[in-house]
Every structure is written in C-alpha cells, then in structure tokens.
Amino acid sequence: MIKRLLVANRGEIARRVLRACRGLGVGTVAVHSDPDADAPHVREADVAGRLPGASPAETYLSAERLLAVAKSAGADAVHPGYGFLSENADFARAVVDAGLTWVGPPPEAIAAMGLKIEAKKLMAAADVPVLPELDPAGVADADFPLLVKASAGGGGRGMRVVRARDGLDDAVAAARREAESAFGDPTVFCEPLLEGARHIEVQILADTHGTVWTLGERECSIQRRHQKIVEEAPSPAVGPELRGRLCDAAANAARAIGYAGAGTVEFMLARDGRFYFLEVNTRLQVEHPVTECVYGVDLVRLQIEVAEGARLPQDVPEPRGHAIEVRLYAEDPAHDWRPASGTLHTFAVPDVDAEFAVPATHGLRLDSGVESGGEVGVHYDPMLAKLIAWGPTRAAAARRLAAGLRGARIHGLTTNRDLLVRVLEDPAFLAGDTDTGYLDRVGLGVLAAPLAGEAAVQRSALAAALAQAAAGRSDATVLGGLPTGWRNVRSQPQRRTFEGPHGPVDVDYRIDRDGMTSELCPGTSLVTATPDRVVLDHDGLRETFAVTTAGDAVHVDSRLGPVALTAVPRFTDPSSQIAPGSLLAPMPGTVVRVETEQGADVAEGQTLVVLEAMKMEHRIAAPSAGTVAELNVAAGRQVESGAVLAVIEGNRE
C-alpha cells in the first residue's frame, strides 16, 4: 500500500491528485519551482520540496531533482500528472529503479507509444486503422494538404498544417524547433490532413490482472493551435455501433502494449465514418473530468489503486447524462492567442457544486490551479482552470456551463472566457456540427468578440465612474448621505475617461435635485452607488454592477457582460510616451529569431521577430509598412513585456 505519494507536477492537476490522496488517506508531497513557491498545490500538500530555478528544464523536467525530493520526503510513490515527464519512459524507469511505485503504465508501454512513428507501426500490426506516415523529404505534390507532427510529446506542440509545397520547409523547421524545446527530440514526420474530421478519443483503464475497461468516447474537436479547448462526453457524432468499434480498437491497442493504468487512445473520425489511430496518451488526460462525471468514477483514485495491485471489477460502470469541459486560458484569442501573464486579482466562479470531484447530482465542477491574488508567469502553460458542467442532456450541460462562465469574475488577465461562452451558445455547436476546423469556419471575428457590446461598455463605465467617486467620499463627514457628485444648482457635469475594449470612453454625469442624468447613457438613472456596487435604472429596469478596482484597472461585472477598463489620468507623463511605429513585446519571452535587419523595408503584417513564451512560438509582425529605423533585439535575448523590439518609420511606396 502506498503511504506517501509525490506529485511530480504543478497547477490544477497537482491539486487534483492531492485531493484523491486525501480521500484515500495517502500522505502527500508537492514540488515547486521558485515562481510556484506560493502556489495552492504547495500549501495543500503535507510537505513540499523546492526545485531551484524557474524554467521547466531545471525544475519539473529534472528527474534527478524530483527523485531527490522524493527521497528526502520519504515518499514511496510518484504520480506524474500530465505534461512534463508524465510520458517519459526513462523517468518511469528511474522511479521504479529507485524502489518507488510508479503511478502510471509500465515504462515499456510508455516507450512503445512515446514515438508516434513506431507507435503507428505497432497499432497497424494490432489491426488498429492508421494513416500513412510520410517522410518530409519525400512528400509528393499529391500529398498536400498535410500535417507536420512531432514524433515525441503532444499537446499540439511541434505541429503545423501545410497546404502547399512552398510552405513545407519552414513548417518542418519550426516544428522541429518547437519539438526540441518542448520534448528534447526534434524528430518530425508528416501525415495526410483530414479536412472536416473530428478528434475522438477513448478512455481506457487497465489493471495488472488482464482486465481492460473502455469508458466510452470523448469529443475534443474544438482546438486552437492543435490543442483542445472544449471537450465532451459522449460525442454527438458517435452512435452505439461506432462506439463499439472505437472501444474495440482502443482495447486492442491497450492489450498490444501490455497497458496498465489510465490512458487514452486518440483517433481522427473522417466524414465518411472511418476512423484512424492518432496516438496513445500514456497518462491521465486534461479532459478526464467529463468521463468521471458521465461514468461516476474517480480516475485518479483508480490509478493509485491499480498501481497498488488492485483488480478492476469485471463490470464497467454505465454512462449517465452528458458532460462538457472548457479550458480557461490566460490568452487573447483576438490577437493570435497571445498568452497573458501577471497578477490574477480576482478569480471566482459562482454556484460551483464540486471542486476536483464529481458533483453529487448534475451540476458544475471546477478544477483550478489558481486563486485570487496569484501570479501567472511566463514559464508554463497558460491554462488557469477547467470548468465542467454535467447534465441530463447535452443541451442542459451547455447552458449550465455557459451560465457559469458568464457569471465568473476573472480580473487582471485577458482570458478566452468570452470565446468559450460564444462557442457554447453557437447554434452550430449546439447542433453538434463541430470538427477540427470549427474555429476557422465560424471565425474568430465572431467567436472572439467581447460579450459586452458598446452600450454595455458605456453603462459599465458610468458605473465605474460612480463607484470611484463613491470611494472618494467614503470617509465624508459633512453631507455624507448625499449621492456622490450631488449639486444644489445645475453645474458642469462630472467627467472621467477610461480606456475600454473598443477605445476611449468619456463618461459624464450630473446629480442634482432631479436625480442623475448622463449624455453618454440617456435613460439611465442612479439608484445606489458604493465603491464596489452600483445599481442603475435603465429604461425602468434595475441593473447591478459589481465594481473591482486594482490600481488604474477597473473591472465591472454585470448581466451585460464583463468589462475591463483602465482609468486615464487627466495629465500624461511625457516620459511614458512611446515613439510612433514602435513594435512592442506583447509578453515576456526569449527571442528565437530575428527575421529582419536595421534599414530593411518591411510590409504591414510581415513577421519581424519570433518570441518563445509559455512553451509556444509567437510571431511578432510589423504594425505598418515602412523602414526598420531601430532594431533592439538579437536571438537568445530575454525581453520583458512592453519592451521596444524595433521602430518602423515611414510608409513604403
């Protein structure tokens, strides 16, 4: 029996494993890098060991340091979570060789599936349908469009879509760089791109006594950068007959490699109903909560029990209802999914029924790696949390999840929350009409649009101005009962300016004997105003605005949608001005490549610099056509957010 388990991971998956251990009565050991020293998973473990440094390579990817912590803390088992070393056969062997229990599949099974090229050959021999593998050096014109893929790893890294030969060399080179950075292996291969296909996967769970469970399928077709953002179980495209064939193929795959523990067999489902093997994820999946809700199981607990030698029951649990999960990321979908970092001032999701566990009845589940006041850095994946709705039907789950996201208070960082809500409320999604090209087909112009329209932003800005004014009078002793800004005789209006999601918002209002009036928001009157809550009457309907201020940032939440504003000072410090045409770093990162030189003529939208941040490459393009007057970066240099990378002057004729 496992007595003390080390979780070789961070964030929400570390917290998820810790919760399962508490339920089993197993002692826990957390690990943390220096930036994660105050993270929730560190506080929740019995003991925590430091991994000196910040980068993944010197912390969560260091098998030597992880095993040193395990030894010093007296751990007798290791759970790898997902990502980092979870699919590293050498690490699994090192854990076993150290005399510890590895909570995962045998190292041989991990190795067999660790390289996609060899894995496809094994699966073909086991009668699992596979797509042909193409050597990048031998691709023919008839093979396009195709997908360049990293042989090692997953999570969408090291993948590129190529539609014509002239883009192949650059795509292969970029995929190799990303694969080397993420997995330490630059090997890539190509395979046919299935247009309009769905990403379907089957959850497997096997013990060491020959029993293999298949817990239905999940649909994970809605993806950005080949990484999933919406997952559900069951798939709206899979009926009983197809489900049976998928599960049989997944079971064959598990038996072919002597699998034990939890894992996922991934397939691409073509429009004609045929499916093809993608890979076996030899670990727990990010989206495991939807399967847990539908099948009423605790997959992490079962992983631990299987690692202890327990037998699975012969009868597989029956499915119940439908579950949908969304991944909440600190990123800006409208700007090429640019990751965000900084302080998360507020993170609160109302009416959550369970955290890291299946709700007692249909409801809302939250698996989060962050809390209000926490810092989101640049060294790791930008996922903040997963929100899961479980309902009797797919429609019920989608509505509950959309409502939970709408009501969430998330302040301080740009996130993909608005996009997720729009997906869940999109008629095509609700009809089950999704595939891996869904985001491109519907368009980010529609899906990434803020939930709050222009009128909502104006009323929210008015509420922010009234809340700030109320804060300024919170200690008033003379006429303290009068509304903020009240005048006995008509006078000039009160004015404040905010920078909003659509540009500057100039707020005006008067408060006198007849109440409040505002040219910005005609038909709106004031009911009450405090520093954190404003109630307005608009055309006879009362609306409540929750206002949170953090420095110059003001966040307003209401039924109209969340609005982030920045207070604009009346007088601007001249030293803070940035030269026109400046190309700024949108996030902290490392310069991978510089694709221009000083004095060069460039076109609007041309890539000038490539940054690496949060495990991904980000292309920084020229804001306008012109000449590179200044170039302040070189490959390998670290830059901070807002740093001037280059200055573009003039317009090229």
XYZ file of C-alpha atoms in Angstrom:
653
model
C 0.000 0.000 0.000
C 1.228 3.480 -0.884
C 1.884 5.559 2.226
C 3.258 8.823 0.861
C 2.985 9.958 -2.752
C 4.977 12.657 -4.536
C 3.114 14.595 -7.233
C 5.667 15.424 -9.926
C 3.661 18.304 -11.356
C 2.065 21.667 -10.645
C -1.183 23.614 -11.062
C -4.636 22.118 -11.214
C -3.517 18.531 -11.908
C -1.295 18.579 -8.818
C -4.277 19.749 -6.753
C -6.454 17.058 -8.348
C -4.036 14.283 -7.377
C -3.641 15.693 -3.865
C -7.403 15.591 -3.389
C -7.575 11.933 -4.420
C -4.777 11.120 -1.996
C -6.608 12.812 0.858
C -9.671 10.702 0.096
C -7.569 7.540 0.261
C -5.635 8.566 3.361
C -2.344 8.707 1.472
C 0.289 11.236 2.583
C 1.362 13.806 0.010
C 4.499 15.548 -1.199
C 4.401 18.529 -3.573
C 7.245 20.006 -5.584
C 7.614 23.587 -6.730
C 9.826 25.831 -8.777
C 10.763 29.216 -7.361
C 7.878 31.060 -9.126
C 5.445 28.463 -7.713
C 6.586 28.748 -4.091
C 3.233 30.242 -3.006
C 1.031 28.219 -5.372
C -2.093 26.499 -4.000
C -0.770 22.963 -4.592
C 2.224 23.735 -2.379
C 0.035 24.787 0.546
C -2.289 21.814 0.182
C 0.361 19.078 0.384
C 1.651 17.637 3.646
C 5.186 18.669 2.709
C 6.696 20.412 -0.305
C 10.142 20.258 -1.863
C 11.815 23.085 -3.722
C 13.091 22.640 -7.273
C 15.532 25.579 -7.575
C 15.050 27.684 -10.665
C 12.186 28.751 -12.907
C 12.432 27.079 -16.303
C 10.802 23.670 -16.841
C 14.164 22.119 -17.761
C 15.720 22.868 -14.379
C 12.589 22.164 -12.313
C 9.638 19.969 -13.305
C 11.604 18.264 -16.092
C 14.533 17.360 -13.839
C 14.170 13.685 -12.929
C 17.223 13.903 -10.667
C 15.790 16.735 -8.583
C 12.342 15.156 -8.387
C 13.744 11.884 -7.111
C 15.932 13.744 -4.617
C 12.828 15.387 -3.146
C 11.034 12.033 -3.060
C 13.916 10.501 -1.109
C 14.243 13.353 1.370
C 10.458 13.458 1.988
C 10.164 9.697 2.454
C 7.808 9.227 -0.491
C 7.220 5.668 -1.681
C 5.311 6.518 -4.890
C 5.280 9.088 -7.699
C 2.309 10.352 -9.714
C 3.408 12.339 -12.789
C 0.099 14.091 -13.611
C 0.139 15.113 -17.263
C 2.648 17.051 -19.322
C 6.266 17.415 -18.181
C 7.647 13.879 -17.504
C 4.329 12.008 -17.482
C 5.109 10.202 -20.754
C 8.838 9.875 -20.273
C 9.782 6.195 -20.125
C 13.249 6.970 -18.722
C 11.720 8.837 -15.789
C 9.275 5.995 -15.129
C 12.186 3.522 -15.108
C 14.176 5.777 -12.786
C 11.252 5.871 -10.347
C 10.959 2.084 -10.374
C 14.733 1.606 -10.099
C 14.701 3.873 -7.042
C 12.358 1.405 -5.355
C 9.279 3.631 -5.660
C 5.833 2.826 -7.024
C 5.153 4.449 -10.398
C 1.504 5.513 -10.702
C 1.252 5.001 -14.427
C 1.646 2.413 -17.143
C 4.750 0.208 -17.374
C 7.810 2.028 -18.749
C 7.795 -0.400 -21.686
C 4.274 0.678 -22.669
C 5.268 4.347 -22.442
C 8.328 3.707 -24.592
C 6.277 1.804 -27.160
C 3.940 4.775 -27.606
C 6.483 7.528 -26.959
C 7.495 7.885 -30.595
C 4.499 8.282 -32.885
C 6.279 6.800 -35.903
C 6.940 3.489 -34.167
C 3.590 3.576 -32.375
C 1.709 3.649 -35.676
C 3.541 0.525 -36.823
C 2.585 -1.302 -33.616
C -1.042 -0.283 -33.970
C -1.218 -1.375 -37.603
C 0.039 -4.800 -36.501
C -2.765 -4.891 -33.896
C -5.434 -4.220 -36.590
C -5.990 -0.639 -35.442
C -6.588 1.616 -38.503
C -3.751 4.116 -39.093
C -2.988 6.923 -41.546
C 0.110 6.531 -43.734
C 3.330 8.103 -42.483
C 5.086 10.469 -44.898
C 8.785 11.354 -44.847
C 9.091 15.178 -45.122
C 11.925 14.694 -47.627
C 9.799 12.525 -49.906
C 6.450 14.338 -49.932
C 4.783 14.490 -53.358
C 2.555 17.290 -54.651
C -0.437 14.962 -54.423
C 0.130 14.543 -50.667
C -0.966 18.090 -49.804
C -2.593 19.273 -47.601
C -0.708 17.519 -44.833
C 0.161 17.803 -41.179
C 3.707 18.039 -39.815
C 3.885 16.379 -36.388
C 6.495 15.884 -33.692
C 7.223 12.221 -33.134
C 7.622 12.767 -29.383
C 5.253 14.542 -26.994
C 1.835 16.031 -27.602
C -0.346 18.956 -26.550
C -0.319 20.445 -30.042
C 3.363 21.370 -29.869
C 5.513 20.660 -32.895
C 2.513 20.550 -35.243
C 1.966 22.568 -38.427
C -0.625 22.437 -41.220
C 0.913 22.731 -44.699
C -1.262 23.237 -47.781
C 1.383 23.768 -50.460
C 4.980 22.743 -51.088
C 6.374 26.268 -50.727
C 5.428 26.266 -47.042
C 6.803 22.817 -46.179
C 10.431 23.648 -45.365
C 9.558 26.492 -42.980
C 6.854 24.383 -41.284
C 9.205 21.430 -40.780
C 11.936 23.687 -39.388
C 9.525 25.418 -36.979
C 8.021 22.089 -35.863
C 11.492 20.711 -35.196
C 12.494 23.730 -33.102
C 9.312 23.555 -31.065
C 9.614 19.781 -30.576
C 13.239 20.105 -29.468
C 12.294 22.830 -26.985
C 9.236 21.041 -25.585
C 10.325 17.380 -25.669
C 14.074 17.311 -26.286
C 13.520 15.405 -29.558
C 13.374 17.245 -32.922
C 12.105 14.264 -34.939
C 9.060 15.081 -37.070
C 7.005 13.298 -39.711
C 4.060 14.080 -41.976
C 0.669 12.511 -42.490
C -2.389 13.365 -44.613
C -4.562 16.172 -43.254
C -8.151 15.013 -42.872
C -10.285 18.067 -43.660
C -13.526 18.249 -41.696
C -12.560 15.364 -39.391
C -13.409 15.051 -35.708
C -10.992 14.348 -32.886
C -12.386 11.405 -30.912
C -10.678 9.601 -28.053
C -11.476 6.609 -25.862
C -10.674 6.470 -22.157
C -9.032 3.209 -21.169
C -8.251 1.824 -17.726
C -6.461 -1.480 -17.239
C -5.215 -3.397 -14.213
C -2.251 -5.747 -13.947
C -4.512 -8.808 -13.982
C -5.717 -8.610 -17.564
C -8.891 -6.536 -17.206
C -9.253 -3.622 -19.653
C -12.022 -1.050 -19.325
C -13.112 1.273 -22.098
C -15.128 4.154 -20.658
C -16.742 5.466 -23.817
C -15.514 8.267 -26.032
C -14.842 11.968 -25.697
C -15.057 14.524 -28.473
C -12.221 17.044 -28.498
C -12.591 18.605 -31.947
C -12.663 22.280 -30.949
C -8.992 23.159 -30.813
C -6.666 26.108 -31.171
C -3.119 25.504 -32.337
C -3.978 21.773 -32.294
C -4.658 21.993 -28.561
C -8.112 21.214 -27.194
C -10.222 23.906 -25.531
C -13.678 22.237 -25.428
C -14.198 18.540 -24.658
C -17.319 16.494 -24.071
C -18.610 13.005 -23.428
C -20.241 11.354 -25.198
C -19.626 12.658 -28.729
C -22.735 13.900 -30.563
C -21.368 12.192 -33.702
C -20.954 8.694 -32.255
C -23.753 6.150 -32.083
C -23.785 2.693 -30.436
C -22.319 0.790 -33.406
C -19.437 3.225 -33.993
C -18.823 3.456 -30.247
C -18.412 -0.303 -30.133
C -15.837 -0.278 -32.945
C -13.904 2.595 -31.376
C -13.810 0.900 -27.991
C -12.747 -2.434 -29.504
C -9.877 -0.705 -31.324
C -8.842 1.084 -28.105
C -8.888 -2.175 -26.137
C -6.787 -3.876 -28.835
C -4.290 -1.021 -28.622
C -4.052 -1.372 -24.830
C -3.531 -5.121 -24.963
C -0.948 -4.838 -27.744
C 1.409 -2.893 -25.485
C 0.611 -4.569 -22.146
C -1.042 -1.449 -20.791
C -1.921 -0.879 -17.128
C -3.402 2.213 -15.506
C -5.335 5.087 -17.070
C -4.726 6.195 -20.638
C -6.383 7.481 -23.778
C -6.408 6.162 -27.326
C -6.945 9.015 -29.781
C -8.495 8.772 -33.234
C -9.448 11.011 -36.132
C -13.009 10.358 -37.317
C -13.423 11.167 -41.021
C -16.635 12.441 -42.576
C -17.296 9.036 -44.132
C -17.381 7.352 -40.724
C -13.958 5.756 -40.933
C -11.533 6.397 -38.079
C -7.747 6.342 -37.820
C -5.342 5.970 -34.921
C -3.534 9.103 -33.787
C -1.699 8.169 -30.611
C -1.961 6.663 -27.153
C -1.603 9.159 -24.332
C 0.071 7.005 -21.696
C -1.175 9.151 -18.836
C -4.213 10.863 -17.420
C -5.792 13.367 -19.818
C -6.605 17.011 -19.072
C -10.215 16.268 -20.024
C -10.647 13.263 -17.711
C -13.346 15.042 -15.619
C -16.011 14.656 -18.330
C -15.561 10.882 -18.262
C -15.580 10.896 -14.463
C -18.899 12.753 -14.427
C -20.598 10.581 -17.037
C -19.345 7.249 -15.636
C -19.334 8.168 -11.934
C -15.703 7.157 -11.344
C -12.612 8.720 -9.791
C -9.894 8.006 -12.347
C -7.055 9.287 -10.173
C -8.118 7.118 -7.258
C -8.349 4.139 -9.611
C -4.866 4.924 -10.969
C -3.458 4.748 -7.450
C -5.338 1.557 -6.589
C -4.217 -0.147 -9.815
C -0.621 0.857 -9.028
C -1.087 -0.866 -5.649
C -2.124 -4.054 -7.456
C -5.915 -3.863 -7.103
C -8.232 -5.626 -9.548
C -10.824 -3.720 -11.519
C -14.398 -5.034 -11.316
C -15.414 -7.053 -14.355
C -18.470 -4.877 -14.978
C -17.778 -1.456 -16.464
C -19.925 1.370 -14.987
C -22.867 2.541 -17.091
C -22.845 6.101 -18.503
C -25.224 8.774 -17.175
C -26.060 12.031 -18.919
C -23.666 14.367 -20.711
C -20.636 16.401 -19.595
C -18.795 19.289 -21.271
C -15.467 20.789 -20.197
C -13.825 24.038 -21.223
C -10.237 25.059 -20.626
C -9.880 28.589 -19.347
C -6.616 30.075 -20.603
C -4.832 33.344 -19.875
C -4.637 34.348 -23.518
C -6.141 36.705 -26.088
C -7.877 34.810 -28.932
C -8.359 38.032 -30.911
C -4.584 38.570 -31.097
C -3.281 35.208 -32.305
C -3.973 33.537 -28.928
C -1.333 35.731 -27.289
C -0.664 34.418 -23.747
C -1.086 36.766 -20.794
C 0.910 36.941 -17.586
C 0.742 38.963 -14.401
C -1.435 39.165 -11.296
C -4.820 37.455 -11.315
C -6.562 39.903 -8.987
C -9.883 38.058 -8.808
C -10.859 34.507 -9.710
C -14.331 33.460 -8.580
C -16.879 31.166 -10.214
C -20.353 31.263 -8.625
C -22.573 28.286 -7.858
C -19.898 25.602 -8.217
C -21.220 22.272 -6.937
C -17.891 20.447 -6.563
C -14.163 21.035 -6.925
C -11.905 18.279 -8.287
C -14.751 15.793 -7.878
C -17.976 14.605 -9.477
C -20.972 16.622 -8.193
C -23.466 14.662 -6.107
C -26.110 15.458 -8.732
C -25.977 17.174 -12.113
C -24.115 20.456 -11.709
C -20.938 22.468 -12.120
C -17.413 21.249 -11.322
C -14.283 23.393 -11.087
C -10.704 22.125 -11.335
C -8.497 25.174 -10.850
C -4.789 25.741 -10.399
C -5.129 29.404 -9.437
C -6.687 31.607 -6.772
C -7.398 35.306 -6.430
C -4.207 37.290 -5.998
C -1.969 34.679 -7.604
C 0.703 35.339 -10.215
C 0.605 33.768 -13.682
C 4.142 33.561 -15.039
C 5.656 33.012 -18.465
C 7.412 29.715 -17.853
C 4.463 27.314 -18.007
C 1.266 26.576 -19.886
C -1.247 29.472 -19.556
C -4.212 27.274 -18.529
C -5.852 28.678 -15.400
C -8.653 26.216 -14.770
C -11.166 23.780 -16.199
C -14.897 24.261 -15.752
C -17.121 21.239 -16.287
C -20.899 21.012 -16.483
C -22.678 17.671 -16.107
C -26.330 17.499 -17.074
C -29.038 15.054 -18.075
C -28.687 16.147 -21.717
C -26.080 17.840 -23.902
C -28.217 20.979 -24.191
C -28.621 21.194 -20.408
C -24.877 20.828 -19.859
C -24.048 23.501 -22.453
C -26.495 26.001 -20.941
C -25.245 25.399 -17.395
C -21.631 25.774 -18.454
C -22.245 28.963 -20.437
C -24.063 30.485 -17.456
C -21.213 29.558 -15.112
C -18.655 31.193 -17.389
C -20.769 34.333 -17.837
C -21.066 34.739 -14.088
C -17.390 34.170 -13.327
C -15.367 37.124 -12.025
C -11.914 36.992 -13.626
C -9.873 40.156 -13.175
C -6.335 41.138 -14.052
C -5.605 38.995 -17.102
C -7.082 38.640 -20.557
C -8.654 35.188 -20.949
C -10.542 33.152 -23.543
C -13.727 33.193 -21.393
C -15.825 35.235 -23.858
C -14.874 32.941 -26.735
C -15.830 29.853 -24.739
C -19.254 31.320 -23.942
C -19.853 32.157 -27.595
C -18.886 28.618 -28.621
C -21.273 27.072 -26.101
C -24.124 29.308 -27.301
C -23.364 28.923 -31.031
C -26.191 27.153 -32.934
C -23.664 25.047 -34.863
C -22.096 23.788 -31.636
C -25.481 23.110 -30.069
C -26.409 21.096 -33.166
C -23.232 19.034 -32.778
C -21.789 20.409 -36.024
C -18.145 20.584 -34.967
C -14.831 19.363 -36.344
C -11.176 20.310 -36.032
C -11.738 23.251 -38.386
C -14.613 24.690 -36.329
C -12.842 27.835 -35.119
C -11.615 28.696 -38.612
C -15.024 28.006 -40.152
C -17.046 30.103 -37.705
C -14.292 32.706 -37.449
C -12.594 34.457 -34.562
C -14.196 37.703 -35.704
C -17.435 36.238 -34.348
C -16.250 33.976 -31.548
C -13.595 36.273 -30.040
C -15.880 39.319 -29.899
C -16.391 40.584 -26.319
C -19.642 39.550 -24.648
C -20.238 43.177 -23.685
C -21.301 45.366 -26.604
C -20.783 49.113 -26.915
C -23.886 50.067 -24.905
C -22.859 47.625 -22.142
C -19.378 49.151 -22.033
C -20.829 52.658 -21.706
C -23.129 51.753 -18.795
C -20.307 49.805 -17.146
C -18.006 52.823 -17.498
C -20.669 55.020 -15.920
C -20.943 52.541 -13.045
C -17.140 52.545 -12.678
C -17.068 56.346 -12.510
C -19.814 56.410 -9.882
C -18.054 53.706 -7.832
C -14.760 55.598 -7.917
C -16.490 58.799 -6.916
C -18.212 56.951 -4.058
C -14.826 55.654 -2.907
C -13.581 59.228 -2.783
C -16.421 60.177 -0.402
C -16.400 57.043 1.722
C -14.992 58.959 4.707
C -17.049 62.132 4.228
C -18.426 63.559 7.471
C -20.267 66.562 6.000
C -23.384 65.790 3.947
C -22.188 62.194 3.801
C -25.670 60.928 2.997
C -25.869 62.774 -0.318
C -25.025 60.934 -3.551
C -21.540 61.434 -4.931
C -21.363 64.468 -7.236
C -24.652 65.959 -5.977
C -25.123 69.659 -6.720
C -27.793 72.023 -5.339
C -27.859 74.002 -8.575
C -27.190 72.910 -12.138
C -23.476 72.927 -12.941
C -20.942 71.326 -15.252
C -21.120 67.521 -15.360
C -18.656 65.259 -13.589
C -16.251 63.716 -16.147
C -13.961 60.718 -16.196
C -12.225 58.925 -19.052
C -11.491 55.201 -19.311
C -9.714 53.131 -21.903
C -12.180 50.388 -22.822
C -12.210 47.297 -25.056
C -13.297 49.388 -28.065
C -11.236 52.522 -27.316
C -11.602 55.552 -25.016
C -14.904 56.044 -23.141
C -15.684 59.586 -21.956
C -18.122 59.420 -19.034
C -20.263 62.371 -17.990
C -22.996 62.644 -15.366
C -24.851 65.234 -13.283
C -26.577 64.606 -9.964
C -28.938 67.278 -8.640
C -32.381 67.628 -7.068
C -33.941 65.785 -10.028
C -31.564 62.809 -9.859
C -28.764 61.698 -12.192
C -28.544 62.370 -15.922
C -25.858 61.364 -18.407
C -25.484 62.229 -22.078
C -23.407 59.053 -22.504
C -26.225 56.859 -21.156
C -29.586 58.573 -21.753
C -32.488 56.965 -19.940
C -30.236 55.792 -17.108
C -30.662 56.956 -13.513
C -28.792 56.208 -10.312
C -30.331 54.031 -7.601
C -27.354 53.494 -5.282
C -23.572 53.684 -5.531
C -20.858 52.296 -3.246
C -17.165 51.721 -4.050
C -17.854 48.114 -5.105
C -21.528 48.038 -6.117
C -23.594 50.352 -8.298
C -27.276 49.943 -9.131
C -28.608 51.818 -12.167
C -32.120 52.092 -13.529
C -32.146 51.882 -17.320
C -35.494 52.397 -19.037
C -37.314 51.103 -15.961
C -35.092 48.058 -15.343
C -32.657 47.917 -12.453
C -29.174 46.595 -13.230
C -26.487 45.784 -10.674
C -22.809 46.348 -11.472
C -20.086 44.793 -9.313
C -17.010 47.033 -9.464
C -13.473 45.950 -8.543
C -10.550 48.380 -8.673
C -6.899 47.375 -8.789
C -4.654 50.363 -9.365
C -5.687 52.019 -12.633
C -7.614 48.904 -13.711
C -11.356 48.791 -13.068
C -13.351 45.593 -13.650
C -17.112 45.764 -13.939
C -19.263 42.620 -13.902
C -22.965 42.576 -14.722
C -25.559 40.653 -16.705
C -24.432 42.714 -19.715
C -21.040 41.006 -19.720
C -17.644 41.576 -18.084
C -15.891 44.846 -18.934
C -12.251 45.688 -18.200
C -11.423 49.401 -18.092
C -8.319 51.429 -17.428
C -8.621 54.847 -15.817
C -6.991 57.528 -17.963
C -5.202 60.241 -15.939
C -6.058 63.861 -16.709
C -2.393 64.683 -17.291
C 0.017 62.295 -19.028
C 3.669 61.929 -18.023
C 5.657 62.845 -21.182
C 8.348 60.293 -20.287
C 5.806 57.479 -20.711
C 5.194 58.221 -24.404
C 6.333 55.619 -26.926
C 7.619 56.587 -30.352
C 5.139 56.061 -33.210
C 5.753 52.838 -35.139
C 7.231 51.043 -32.133
C 6.986 47.259 -32.170
C 6.426 46.186 -28.562
C 6.903 42.775 -26.967
C 3.360 41.594 -26.126
C 4.633 39.297 -23.367
C 7.911 38.425 -21.628
C 9.861 35.818 -23.563
C 13.024 34.701 -25.321
C 13.876 35.886 -28.820
C 14.086 32.780 -31.021
C 14.743 34.514 -34.335
C 15.042 37.981 -35.841
C 13.760 37.962 -39.433
C 14.763 41.482 -40.456
C 17.633 43.930 -40.132
C 18.047 47.620 -39.465
C 17.335 49.677 -42.597
C 15.207 46.969 -44.233
C 11.901 47.794 -45.900
C 9.033 45.749 -44.448
C 5.358 45.244 -45.246
C 2.461 45.548 -42.812
C 1.937 42.199 -41.109
C 5.394 40.874 -42.020
C 6.985 38.760 -39.269
C 9.994 40.556 -37.824
C 10.691 38.748 -34.543
C 9.756 35.327 -33.168
C 9.414 35.026 -29.371
C 9.122 31.876 -27.303
C 6.842 32.150 -24.258
C 4.709 29.648 -22.366
C 6.110 26.755 -24.416
C 4.971 28.189 -27.774
C 6.470 30.301 -30.549
C 4.795 33.684 -31.191
C 5.343 35.719 -34.347
C 5.606 39.486 -33.849
C 4.616 41.339 -37.025
C 5.219 44.866 -38.338
C 2.352 47.186 -37.297
C 2.671 49.085 -40.592
C 4.694 49.194 -43.778
C 7.929 51.191 -43.628
C 11.622 51.007 -42.839
C 13.221 49.429 -39.764
C 14.764 52.507 -38.175
C 15.718 50.754 -34.924
C 16.300 47.084 -34.083
C 16.880 46.397 -30.401
C 16.930 42.582 -30.165
C 19.025 39.560 -31.064
C 18.412 35.810 -30.958
C 18.639 34.378 -27.446
C 17.871 37.654 -25.673
C 15.271 37.797 -22.887
C 12.748 40.623 -23.228
C 10.102 41.975 -20.879
C 6.508 42.738 -21.779
C 6.291 46.180 -23.409
C 9.939 46.286 -24.439
C 10.527 48.120 -27.736
C 11.786 45.447 -30.133
C 12.004 47.696 -33.199
C 10.782 51.010 -34.595
C 9.204 51.233 -38.054
C 9.316 54.658 -39.734
C 7.507 55.966 -42.806
C 5.359 54.137 -45.359
C 6.912 52.151 -48.153
C 5.570 53.247 -51.547
